[in-house]
Amino acid sequence: MTRFRILVSDYDLTLVDSLMDFYHAFAETLRSRAGKSIDFDTFYRHFESDNLNDLIPERFDKNDFWRFFRAVYSSRFTYPYSYTSQFLRMVKSAGARVVIVTGRYTHSSSIWDDLRRFGLDECVDEVYTAYDIHLMRGSEEYVFDKTWLLKWITSKHGARPCEVVYVGDYTSDLKSALKAGVRFVGVAREGGRRKILEENGARAFRDLVEVSIFLFSDTMLGLPCSDRQAP
């Protein structure tokens, strides 16, 4: 048995390489909302430094922008990272439950379609999207806030926050984990994004190979979390 009962993983840019779909969704939103176009290199520079908001004109509400973005975000060029299957199978074989969460505003069946196409569906127990938060009458303090969802998953399974590990790639994932009281492990291929996670207090790694090694190490137990039962 592993030392955590539930592994919650972000989907995009954590388990799957969806960078091109991210770019196309951002470009489509910028074009639709502001009538502007953006090339990939400009997008990528701001993406790596976590400054995409700087590309959104001041006159536009950023939450409205990102709500539109996540509604048009879909899998066209998405594919799993090379170690994703081994990573999920390792966690499952250790006796933990695998739950995928995503900020995409889409029915969870679309993510299940991806997982079946990638041959990953047997490695996953549950999938929840931002659309599910709406269906379950949950709440978001801001777009991509998964605090309510993390607490709901923890409570659903009668787990303590310290028995839950959340793996994600963005600072919003880290903030959600901290507010929910669960452990957090960061993963980012880009050095700049990884550095930002580390500067905000997270343990962050380059890929899922390094994450898997850390998850089953004694060091993982030192990650901050809450020992209180989820509300």
GROMACS .gro file of C-alpha atoms in nm, residues 59-147:
model
   89
   59ARG     CA    1  -1.046   4.674  -2.122
   60PHE     CA    2  -1.144   4.307  -2.111
   61ASP     CA    3  -1.246   4.117  -1.799
   62LYS     CA    4  -0.982   3.848  -1.754
   63ASN     CA    5  -1.218   3.601  -1.588
   64ASP     CA    6  -1.455   3.635  -1.884
   65PHE     CA    7  -1.163   3.581  -2.119
   66TRP     CA    8  -1.052   3.261  -1.945
   67ARG     CA    9  -1.408   3.128  -1.920
   68PHE     CA   10  -1.438   3.154  -2.298
   69PHE     CA   11  -1.092   3.002  -2.338
   70ARG     CA   12  -1.167   2.692  -2.134
   71ALA     CA   13  -1.496   2.640  -2.317
   72VAL     CA   14  -1.319   2.620  -2.656
   73TYR     CA   15  -1.020   2.422  -2.527
   74SER     CA   16  -1.044   2.079  -2.691
   75SER     CA   17  -0.820   1.788  -2.787
   76ARG     CA   18  -0.707   1.809  -3.146
   77PHE     CA   19  -0.331   1.770  -3.117
   78THR     CA   20  -0.322   1.640  -2.759
   79TYR     CA   21  -0.129   1.323  -2.679
   80PRO     CA   22   0.000   1.165  -2.356
   81TYR     CA   23   0.354   1.219  -2.236
   82SER     CA   24   0.580   0.919  -2.284
   83TYR     CA   25   0.573   0.814  -1.917
   84THR     CA   26   0.206   0.886  -1.842
   85SER     CA   27   0.086   0.526  -1.877
   86GLN     CA   28   0.364   0.387  -1.656
   87PHE     CA   29   0.308   0.662  -1.401
   88LEU     CA   30  -0.066   0.595  -1.367
   89ARG     CA   31  -0.018   0.218  -1.358
   90MET     CA   32   0.244   0.252  -1.086
   91VAL     CA   33   0.008   0.459  -0.871
   92LYS     CA   34  -0.278   0.215  -0.928
   93SER     CA   35  -0.061  -0.088  -0.849
   94ALA     CA   36   0.033   0.078  -0.520
   95GLY     CA   37  -0.334   0.074  -0.421
   96ALA     CA   38  -0.418   0.443  -0.465
   97ARG     CA   39  -0.723   0.580  -0.641
   98VAL     CA   40  -0.652   0.789  -0.952
   99VAL     CA   41  -0.870   1.094  -1.014
  100ILE     CA   42  -0.823   1.337  -1.302
  101VAL     CA   43  -0.941   1.697  -1.277
  102THR     CA   44  -0.934   1.963  -1.546
  103GLY     CA   45  -1.021   2.329  -1.580
  104ARG     CA   46  -1.174   2.264  -1.922
  105TYR     CA   47  -1.542   2.355  -1.931
  106THR     CA   48  -1.654   2.038  -2.104
  107HIS     CA   49  -1.843   1.723  -2.018
  108SER     CA   50  -1.621   1.466  -1.851
  109SER     CA   51  -1.710   1.221  -2.130
  110SER     CA   52  -1.480   1.417  -2.363
  111ILE     CA   53  -1.185   1.345  -2.133
  112TRP     CA   54  -1.289   0.981  -2.107
  113ASP     CA   55  -1.290   0.971  -2.489
  114ASP     CA   56  -0.931   1.093  -2.483
  115LEU     CA   57  -0.833   0.837  -2.222
  116ARG     CA   58  -0.982   0.551  -2.423
  117ARG     CA   59  -0.809   0.674  -2.736
  118PHE     CA   60  -0.478   0.686  -2.550
  119GLY     CA   61  -0.533   0.350  -2.379
  120LEU     CA   62  -0.532   0.513  -2.035
  121ASP     CA   63  -0.894   0.464  -1.929
  122GLU     CA   64  -0.819   0.147  -1.729
  123CYS     CA   65  -0.566   0.344  -1.522
  124VAL     CA   66  -0.817   0.610  -1.410
  125ASP     CA   67  -1.104   0.581  -1.161
  126GLU     CA   68  -1.276   0.919  -1.190
  127VAL     CA   69  -1.271   1.234  -1.405
  128TYR     CA   70  -1.407   1.576  -1.310
  129THR     CA   71  -1.411   1.895  -1.518
  130ALA     CA   72  -1.500   2.258  -1.451
  131TYR     CA   73  -1.838   2.173  -1.600
  132ASP     CA   74  -1.888   1.914  -1.325
  133ILE     CA   75  -1.826   2.182  -1.062
  134HIS     CA   76  -2.121   2.368  -1.213
  135LEU     CA   77  -2.336   2.054  -1.227
  136MET     CA   78  -2.262   1.972  -0.862
  137ARG     CA   79  -2.333   2.333  -0.762
  138GLY     CA   80  -1.980   2.381  -0.644
  139SER     CA   81  -1.792   2.707  -0.651
  140GLU     CA   82  -1.479   2.869  -0.789
  141GLU     CA   83  -1.320   3.173  -0.630
  142TYR     CA   84  -1.160   3.243  -0.967
  143VAL     CA   85  -1.135   3.064  -1.304
  144PHE     CA   86  -0.932   2.740  -1.268
  145ASP     CA   87  -0.976   2.735  -0.889
  146LYS     CA   88  -1.006   2.367  -0.793
  147THR     CA   89  -1.025   2.413  -0.416
   0.00000   0.00000   0.00000
